[in-house]
CSV table of N, CA and C in Angstrom, one decimal:
chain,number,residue,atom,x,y,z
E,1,UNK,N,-2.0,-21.3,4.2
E,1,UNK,CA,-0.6,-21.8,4.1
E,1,UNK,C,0.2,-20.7,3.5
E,2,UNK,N,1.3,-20.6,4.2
E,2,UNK,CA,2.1,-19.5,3.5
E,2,UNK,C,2.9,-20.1,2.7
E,3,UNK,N,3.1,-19.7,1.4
E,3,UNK,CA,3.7,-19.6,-0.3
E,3,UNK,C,5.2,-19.4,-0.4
E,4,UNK,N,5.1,-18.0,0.6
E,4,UNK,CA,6.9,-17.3,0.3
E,4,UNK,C,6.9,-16.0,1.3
E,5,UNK,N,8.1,-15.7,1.8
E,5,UNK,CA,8.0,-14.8,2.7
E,5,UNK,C,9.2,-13.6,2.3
E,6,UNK,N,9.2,-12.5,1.8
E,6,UNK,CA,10.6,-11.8,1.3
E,6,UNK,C,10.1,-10.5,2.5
E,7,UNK,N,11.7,-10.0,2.1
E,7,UNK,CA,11.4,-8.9,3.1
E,7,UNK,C,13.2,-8.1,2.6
E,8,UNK,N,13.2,-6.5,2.6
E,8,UNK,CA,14.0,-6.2,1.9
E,8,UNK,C,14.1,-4.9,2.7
E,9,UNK,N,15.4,-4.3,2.6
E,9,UNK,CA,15.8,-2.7,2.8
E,9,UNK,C,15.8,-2.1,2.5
E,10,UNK,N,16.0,-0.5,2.0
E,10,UNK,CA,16.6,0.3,1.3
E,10,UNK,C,17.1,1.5,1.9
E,11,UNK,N,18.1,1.9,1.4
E,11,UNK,CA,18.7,3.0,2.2
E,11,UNK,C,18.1,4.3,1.7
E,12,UNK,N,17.7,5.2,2.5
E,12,UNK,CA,16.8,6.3,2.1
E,12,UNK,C,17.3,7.0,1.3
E,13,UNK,N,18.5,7.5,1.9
E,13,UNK,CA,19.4,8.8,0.9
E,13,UNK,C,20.1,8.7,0.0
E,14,UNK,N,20.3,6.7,-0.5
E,14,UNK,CA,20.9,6.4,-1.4
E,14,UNK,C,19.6,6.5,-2.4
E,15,UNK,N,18.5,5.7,-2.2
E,15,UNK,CA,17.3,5.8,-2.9
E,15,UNK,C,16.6,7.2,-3.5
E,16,UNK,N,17.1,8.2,-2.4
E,16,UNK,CA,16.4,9.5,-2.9
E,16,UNK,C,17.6,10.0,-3.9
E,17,UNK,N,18.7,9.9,-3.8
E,17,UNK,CA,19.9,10.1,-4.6
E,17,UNK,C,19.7,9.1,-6.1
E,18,UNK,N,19.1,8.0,-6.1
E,18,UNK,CA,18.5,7.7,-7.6
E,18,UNK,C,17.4,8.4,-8.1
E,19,UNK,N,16.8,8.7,-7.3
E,19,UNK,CA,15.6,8.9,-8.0
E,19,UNK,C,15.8,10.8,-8.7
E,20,UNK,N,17.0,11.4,-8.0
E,20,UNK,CA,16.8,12.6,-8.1
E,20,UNK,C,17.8,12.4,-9.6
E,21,UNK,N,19.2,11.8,-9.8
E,21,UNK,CA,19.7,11.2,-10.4
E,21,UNK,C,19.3,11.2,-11.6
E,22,UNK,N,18.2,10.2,-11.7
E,22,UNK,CA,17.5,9.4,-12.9
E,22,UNK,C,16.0,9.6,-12.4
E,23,UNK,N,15.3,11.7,-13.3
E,23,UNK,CA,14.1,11.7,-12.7
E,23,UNK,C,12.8,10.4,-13.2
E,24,UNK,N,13.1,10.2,-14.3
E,24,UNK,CA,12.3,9.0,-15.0
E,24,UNK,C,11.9,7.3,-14.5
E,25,UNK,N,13.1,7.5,-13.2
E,25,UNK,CA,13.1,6.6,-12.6
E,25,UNK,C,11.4,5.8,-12.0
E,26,UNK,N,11.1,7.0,-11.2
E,26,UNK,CA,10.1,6.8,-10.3
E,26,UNK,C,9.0,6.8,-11.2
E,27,UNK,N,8.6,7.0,-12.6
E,27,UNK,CA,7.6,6.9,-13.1
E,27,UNK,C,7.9,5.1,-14.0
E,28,UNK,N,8.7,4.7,-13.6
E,28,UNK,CA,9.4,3.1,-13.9
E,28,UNK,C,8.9,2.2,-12.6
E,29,UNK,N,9.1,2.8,-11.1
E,29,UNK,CA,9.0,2.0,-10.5
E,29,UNK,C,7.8,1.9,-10.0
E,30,UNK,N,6.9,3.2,-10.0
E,30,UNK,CA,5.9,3.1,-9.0
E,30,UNK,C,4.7,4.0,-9.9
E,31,UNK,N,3.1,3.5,-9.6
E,31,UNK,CA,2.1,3.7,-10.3
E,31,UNK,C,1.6,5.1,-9.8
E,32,UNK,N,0.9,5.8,-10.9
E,32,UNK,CA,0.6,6.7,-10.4
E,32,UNK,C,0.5,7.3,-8.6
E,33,UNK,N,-0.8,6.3,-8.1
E,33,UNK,CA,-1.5,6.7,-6.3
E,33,UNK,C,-0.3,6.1,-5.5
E,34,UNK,N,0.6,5.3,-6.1
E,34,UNK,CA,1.8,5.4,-4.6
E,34,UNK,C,2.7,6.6,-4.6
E,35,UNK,N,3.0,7.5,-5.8
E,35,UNK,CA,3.8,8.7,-5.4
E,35,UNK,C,3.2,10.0,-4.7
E,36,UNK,N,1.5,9.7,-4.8
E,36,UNK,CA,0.8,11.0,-3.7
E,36,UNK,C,0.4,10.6,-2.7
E,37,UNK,N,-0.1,11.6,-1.7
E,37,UNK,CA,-0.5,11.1,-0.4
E,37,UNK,C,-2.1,11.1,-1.0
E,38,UNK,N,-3.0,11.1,0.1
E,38,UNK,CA,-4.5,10.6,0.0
E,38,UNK,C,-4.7,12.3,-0.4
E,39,UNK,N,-4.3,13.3,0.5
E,39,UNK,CA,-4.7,14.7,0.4
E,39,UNK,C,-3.8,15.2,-1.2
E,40,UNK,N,-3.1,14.6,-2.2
E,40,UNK,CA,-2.4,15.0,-3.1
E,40,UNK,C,-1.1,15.8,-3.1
E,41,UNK,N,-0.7,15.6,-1.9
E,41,UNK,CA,0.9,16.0,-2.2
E,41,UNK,C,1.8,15.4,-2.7
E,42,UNK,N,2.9,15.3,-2.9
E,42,UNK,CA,3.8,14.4,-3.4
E,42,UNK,C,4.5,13.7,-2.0
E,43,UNK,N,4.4,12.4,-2.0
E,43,UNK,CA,4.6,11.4,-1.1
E,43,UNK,C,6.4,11.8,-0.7
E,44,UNK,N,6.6,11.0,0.3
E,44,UNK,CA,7.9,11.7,0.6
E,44,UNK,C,9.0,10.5,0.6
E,45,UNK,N,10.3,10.7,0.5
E,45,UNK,CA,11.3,9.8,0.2
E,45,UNK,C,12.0,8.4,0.8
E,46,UNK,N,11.7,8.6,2.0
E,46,UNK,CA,11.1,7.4,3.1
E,46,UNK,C,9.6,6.7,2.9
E,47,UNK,N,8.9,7.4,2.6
E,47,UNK,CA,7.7,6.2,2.1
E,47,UNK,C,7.8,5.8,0.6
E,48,UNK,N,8.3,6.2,-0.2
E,48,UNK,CA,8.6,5.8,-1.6
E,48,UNK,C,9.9,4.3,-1.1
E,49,UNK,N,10.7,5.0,-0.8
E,49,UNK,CA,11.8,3.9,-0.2
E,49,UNK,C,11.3,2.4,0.4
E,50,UNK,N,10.1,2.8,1.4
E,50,UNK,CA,9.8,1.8,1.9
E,50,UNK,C,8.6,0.6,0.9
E,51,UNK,N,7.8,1.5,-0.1
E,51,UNK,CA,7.3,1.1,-1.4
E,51,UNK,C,7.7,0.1,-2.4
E,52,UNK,N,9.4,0.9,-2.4
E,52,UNK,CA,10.2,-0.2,-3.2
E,52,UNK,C,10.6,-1.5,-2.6
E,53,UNK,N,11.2,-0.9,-1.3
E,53,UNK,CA,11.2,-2.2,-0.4
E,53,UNK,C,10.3,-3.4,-0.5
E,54,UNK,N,9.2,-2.9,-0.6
E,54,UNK,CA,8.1,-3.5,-0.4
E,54,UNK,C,7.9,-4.4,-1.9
E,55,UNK,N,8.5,-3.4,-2.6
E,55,UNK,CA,8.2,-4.8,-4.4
E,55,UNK,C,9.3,-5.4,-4.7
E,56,UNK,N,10.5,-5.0,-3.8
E,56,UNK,CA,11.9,-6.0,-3.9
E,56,UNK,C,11.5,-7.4,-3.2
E,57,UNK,N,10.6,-7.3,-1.7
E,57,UNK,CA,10.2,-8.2,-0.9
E,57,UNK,C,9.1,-9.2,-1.6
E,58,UNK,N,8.2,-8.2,-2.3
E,58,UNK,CA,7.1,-9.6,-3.3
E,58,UNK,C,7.8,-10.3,-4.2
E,59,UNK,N,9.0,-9.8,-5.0
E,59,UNK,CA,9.2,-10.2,-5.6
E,59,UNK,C,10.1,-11.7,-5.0
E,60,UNK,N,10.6,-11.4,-4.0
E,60,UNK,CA,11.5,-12.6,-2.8
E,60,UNK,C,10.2,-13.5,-2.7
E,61,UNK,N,9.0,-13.1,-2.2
E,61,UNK,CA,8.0,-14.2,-2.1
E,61,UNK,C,8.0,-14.7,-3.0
E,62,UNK,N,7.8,-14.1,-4.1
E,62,UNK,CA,7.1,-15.3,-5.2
E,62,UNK,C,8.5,-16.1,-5.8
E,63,UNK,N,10.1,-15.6,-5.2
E,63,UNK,CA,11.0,-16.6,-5.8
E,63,UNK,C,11.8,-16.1,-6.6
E,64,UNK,N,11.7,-14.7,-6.8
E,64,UNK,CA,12.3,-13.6,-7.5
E,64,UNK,C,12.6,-14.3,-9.1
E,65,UNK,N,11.4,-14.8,-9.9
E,65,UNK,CA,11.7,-15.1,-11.2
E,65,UNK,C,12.1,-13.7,-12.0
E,66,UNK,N,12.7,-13.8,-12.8
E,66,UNK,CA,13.0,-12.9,-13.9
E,66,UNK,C,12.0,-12.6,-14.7
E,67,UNK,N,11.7,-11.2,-14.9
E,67,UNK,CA,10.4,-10.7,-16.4
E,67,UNK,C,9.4,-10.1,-15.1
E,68,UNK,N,9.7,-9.8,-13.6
E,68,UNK,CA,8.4,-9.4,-13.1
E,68,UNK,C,8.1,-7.8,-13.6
E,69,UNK,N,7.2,-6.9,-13.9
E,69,UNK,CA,7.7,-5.5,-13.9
E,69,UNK,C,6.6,-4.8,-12.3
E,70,UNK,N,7.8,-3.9,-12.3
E,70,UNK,CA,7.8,-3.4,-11.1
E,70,UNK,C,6.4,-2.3,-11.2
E,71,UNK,N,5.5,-1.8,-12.6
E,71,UNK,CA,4.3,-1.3,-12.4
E,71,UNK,C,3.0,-2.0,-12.2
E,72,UNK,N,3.2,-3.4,-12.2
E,72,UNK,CA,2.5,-4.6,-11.7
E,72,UNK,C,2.2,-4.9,-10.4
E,73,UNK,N,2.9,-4.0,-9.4
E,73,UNK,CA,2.6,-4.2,-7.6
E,73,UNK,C,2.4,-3.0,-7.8
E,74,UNK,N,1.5,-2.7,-7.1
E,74,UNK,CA,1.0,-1.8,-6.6
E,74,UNK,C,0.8,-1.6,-4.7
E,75,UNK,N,2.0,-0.9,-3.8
E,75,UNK,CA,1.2,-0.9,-2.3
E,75,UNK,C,0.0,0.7,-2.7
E,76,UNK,N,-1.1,0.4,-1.8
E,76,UNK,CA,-1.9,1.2,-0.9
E,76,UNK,C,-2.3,1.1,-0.1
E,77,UNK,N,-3.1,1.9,0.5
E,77,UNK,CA,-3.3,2.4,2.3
E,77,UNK,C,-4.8,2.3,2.3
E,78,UNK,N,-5.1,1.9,3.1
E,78,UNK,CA,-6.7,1.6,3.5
E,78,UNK,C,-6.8,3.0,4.4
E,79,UNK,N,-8.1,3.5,4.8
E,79,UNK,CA,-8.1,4.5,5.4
E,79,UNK,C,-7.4,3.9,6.7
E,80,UNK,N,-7.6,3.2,6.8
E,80,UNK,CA,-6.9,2.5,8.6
E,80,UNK,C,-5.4,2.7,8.5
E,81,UNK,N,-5.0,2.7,7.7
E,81,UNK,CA,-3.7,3.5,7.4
E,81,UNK,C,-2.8,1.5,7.3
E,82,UNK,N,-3.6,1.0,7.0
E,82,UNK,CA,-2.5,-0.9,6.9
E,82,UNK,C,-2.5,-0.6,5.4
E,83,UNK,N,-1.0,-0.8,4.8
E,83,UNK,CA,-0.9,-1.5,3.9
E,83,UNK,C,-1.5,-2.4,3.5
E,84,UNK,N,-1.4,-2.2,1.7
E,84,UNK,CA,-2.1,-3.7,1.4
E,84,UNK,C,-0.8,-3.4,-0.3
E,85,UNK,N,-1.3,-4.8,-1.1
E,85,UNK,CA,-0.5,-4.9,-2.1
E,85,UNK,C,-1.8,-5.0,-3.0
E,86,UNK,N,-1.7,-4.4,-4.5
E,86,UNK,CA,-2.7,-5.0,-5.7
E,86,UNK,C,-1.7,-5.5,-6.1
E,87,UNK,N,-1.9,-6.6,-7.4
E,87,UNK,CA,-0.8,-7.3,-8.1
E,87,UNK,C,-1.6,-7.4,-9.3
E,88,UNK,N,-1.0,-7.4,-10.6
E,88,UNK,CA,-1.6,-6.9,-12.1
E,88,UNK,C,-0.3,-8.0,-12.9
E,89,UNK,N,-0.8,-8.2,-14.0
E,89,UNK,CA,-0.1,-8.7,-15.1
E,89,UNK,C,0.9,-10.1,-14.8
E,90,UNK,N,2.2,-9.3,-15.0
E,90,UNK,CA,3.3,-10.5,-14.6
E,90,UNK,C,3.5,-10.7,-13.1
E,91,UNK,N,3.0,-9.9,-12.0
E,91,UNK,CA,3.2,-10.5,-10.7
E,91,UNK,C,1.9,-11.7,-10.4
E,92,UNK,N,0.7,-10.5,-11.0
E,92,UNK,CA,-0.7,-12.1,-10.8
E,92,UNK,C,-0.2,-13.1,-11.2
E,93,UNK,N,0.4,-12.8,-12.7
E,93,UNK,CA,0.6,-14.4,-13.2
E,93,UNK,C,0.9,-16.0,-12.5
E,94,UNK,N,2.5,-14.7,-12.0
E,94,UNK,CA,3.2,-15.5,-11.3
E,94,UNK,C,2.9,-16.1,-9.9
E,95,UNK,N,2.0,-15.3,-9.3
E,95,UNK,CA,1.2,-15.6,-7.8
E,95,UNK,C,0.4,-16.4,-8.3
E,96,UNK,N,-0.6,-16.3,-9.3
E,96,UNK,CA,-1.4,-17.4,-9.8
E,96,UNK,C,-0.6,-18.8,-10.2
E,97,UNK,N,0.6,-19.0,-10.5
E,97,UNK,CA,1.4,-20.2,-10.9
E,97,UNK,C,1.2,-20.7,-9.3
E,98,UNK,N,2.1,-20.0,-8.7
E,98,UNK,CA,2.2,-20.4,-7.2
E,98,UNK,C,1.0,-20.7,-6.4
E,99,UNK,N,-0.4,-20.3,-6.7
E,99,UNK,CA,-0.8,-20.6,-5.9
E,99,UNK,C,-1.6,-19.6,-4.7
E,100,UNK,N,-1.3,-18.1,-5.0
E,100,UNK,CA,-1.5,-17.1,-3.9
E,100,UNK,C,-2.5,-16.7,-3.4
E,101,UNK,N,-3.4,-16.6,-2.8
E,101,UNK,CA,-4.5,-15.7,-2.6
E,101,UNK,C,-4.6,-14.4,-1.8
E,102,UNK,N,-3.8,-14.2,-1.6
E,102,UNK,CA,-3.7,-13.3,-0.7
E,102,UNK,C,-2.2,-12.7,-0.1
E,103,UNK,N,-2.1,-11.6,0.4
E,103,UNK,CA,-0.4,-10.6,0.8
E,103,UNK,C,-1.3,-10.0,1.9
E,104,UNK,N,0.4,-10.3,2.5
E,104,UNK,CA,0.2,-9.1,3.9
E,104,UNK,C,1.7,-8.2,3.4
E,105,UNK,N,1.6,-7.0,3.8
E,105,UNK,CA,3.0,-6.8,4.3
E,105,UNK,C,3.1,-5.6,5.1
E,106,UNK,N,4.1,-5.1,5.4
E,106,UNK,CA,4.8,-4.6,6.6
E,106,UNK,C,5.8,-3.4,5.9
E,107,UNK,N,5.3,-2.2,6.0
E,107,UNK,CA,6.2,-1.1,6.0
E,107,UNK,C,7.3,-0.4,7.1
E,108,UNK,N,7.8,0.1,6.9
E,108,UNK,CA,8.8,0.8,8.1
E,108,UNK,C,9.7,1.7,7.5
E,109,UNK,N,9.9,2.8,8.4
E,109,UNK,CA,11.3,3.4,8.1
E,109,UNK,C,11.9,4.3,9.2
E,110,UNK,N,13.0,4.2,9.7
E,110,UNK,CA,13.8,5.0,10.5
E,110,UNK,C,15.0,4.8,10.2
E,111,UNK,N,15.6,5.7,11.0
E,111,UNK,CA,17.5,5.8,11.1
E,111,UNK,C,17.8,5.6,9.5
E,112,UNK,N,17.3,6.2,8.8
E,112,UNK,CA,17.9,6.3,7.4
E,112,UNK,C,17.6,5.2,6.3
E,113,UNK,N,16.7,3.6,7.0
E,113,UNK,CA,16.8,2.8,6.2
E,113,UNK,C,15.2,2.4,6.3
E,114,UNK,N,14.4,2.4,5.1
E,114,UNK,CA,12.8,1.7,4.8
E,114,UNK,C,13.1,0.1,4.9
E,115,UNK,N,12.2,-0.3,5.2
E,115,UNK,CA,12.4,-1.9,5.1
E,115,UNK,C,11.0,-2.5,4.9
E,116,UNK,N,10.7,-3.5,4.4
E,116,UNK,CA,9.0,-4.1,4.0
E,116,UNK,C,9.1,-5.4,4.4
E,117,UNK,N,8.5,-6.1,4.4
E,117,UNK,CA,8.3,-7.6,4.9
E,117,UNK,C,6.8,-7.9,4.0
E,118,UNK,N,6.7,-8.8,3.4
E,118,UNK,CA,5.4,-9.4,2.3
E,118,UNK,C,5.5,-11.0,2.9
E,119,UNK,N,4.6,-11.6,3.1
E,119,UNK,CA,4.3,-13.0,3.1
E,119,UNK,C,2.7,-13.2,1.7
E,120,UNK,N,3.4,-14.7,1.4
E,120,UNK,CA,2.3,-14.5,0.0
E,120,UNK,C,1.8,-15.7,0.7
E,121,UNK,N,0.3,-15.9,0.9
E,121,UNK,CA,0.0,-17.0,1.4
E,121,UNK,C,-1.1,-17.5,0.2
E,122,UNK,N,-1.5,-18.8,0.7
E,122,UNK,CA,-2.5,-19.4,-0.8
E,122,UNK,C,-3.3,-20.1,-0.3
C-alpha cells in the first residue's frame, strides 16, 4: 500500500550558489557517503542537487511534519547504480508513526534542474 508520494525540484545553479555561499551548508544537509562518489572524489553539484531533491520529496511523503532533520535521510547507490533511501532518528520515527516499510525513489537531472520522486509504501 502506498503511505505518501512527494517529489520535488531544485535548480542546479541556484543550489550550487548556496552551497558555495554558505560552505557549512552541505555538512547540515547531507551525511558524510552522499558528498563522495564510490571511487572518493567529491560528488558533483547536480547529483548533490538531486539528493536534496530527494529529502525535500521524503519529507512530502511522510506529510512534511515539522522537527524532521535533514542528516536522518540518507540517499545511496547500490552497485547497480538504483537509488535507495536509509532513514535514522526523526524520519524513522515518523515513517514508523505512518506505517512505512519501505521507499523507492527516483533521481534525475538535466537542463539545469535535479528533481527526485520518493513513494513511502507500508
Amino acid at each position: 500500500m502506498i503511505i505518501g508520494v512527494g517529489i520535488d525540484v531544485a535548480e542546479i545553479e541556484r543550489f550550487g550558489a548556496a552551497l558555495e555561499r554558505t560552505p557549512q551548508l552541505a555538512d547540515r544537509l547531507f551525511v558524510g557517503g552522499e558528498l563522495t562518489l564510490p571511487s572518493g572524489e567529491r560528488r558533483g553539484i547536480a547529483s548533490l542537487a538531486a539528493r536534496f531533491a530527494a529529502k525535500e520529496a521524503l519529507a512530502k511523503a511522510l506529510g512534511a511534519p515539522g522537527g524532521l532533520l535533514w542528516s536522518d535521510a540518507e540517499v545511496w547507490v547500490e552497485e547497480s547504480g538504483q537509488p535507495r533511501l536509509r532513514v535514522s532518528g526523526t524520519v524513522a520515527a515518523r515513517a514508523a508513526e505512518l506505517g512505512v516499510r519501505g521507499w523507492h525513489v527516483s533521481l534525475s537531472h538535466d537542463a539545469g534542474v535535479a528533481s527526485a520522486v520518493v513513494i513511502a509504501e507500508g
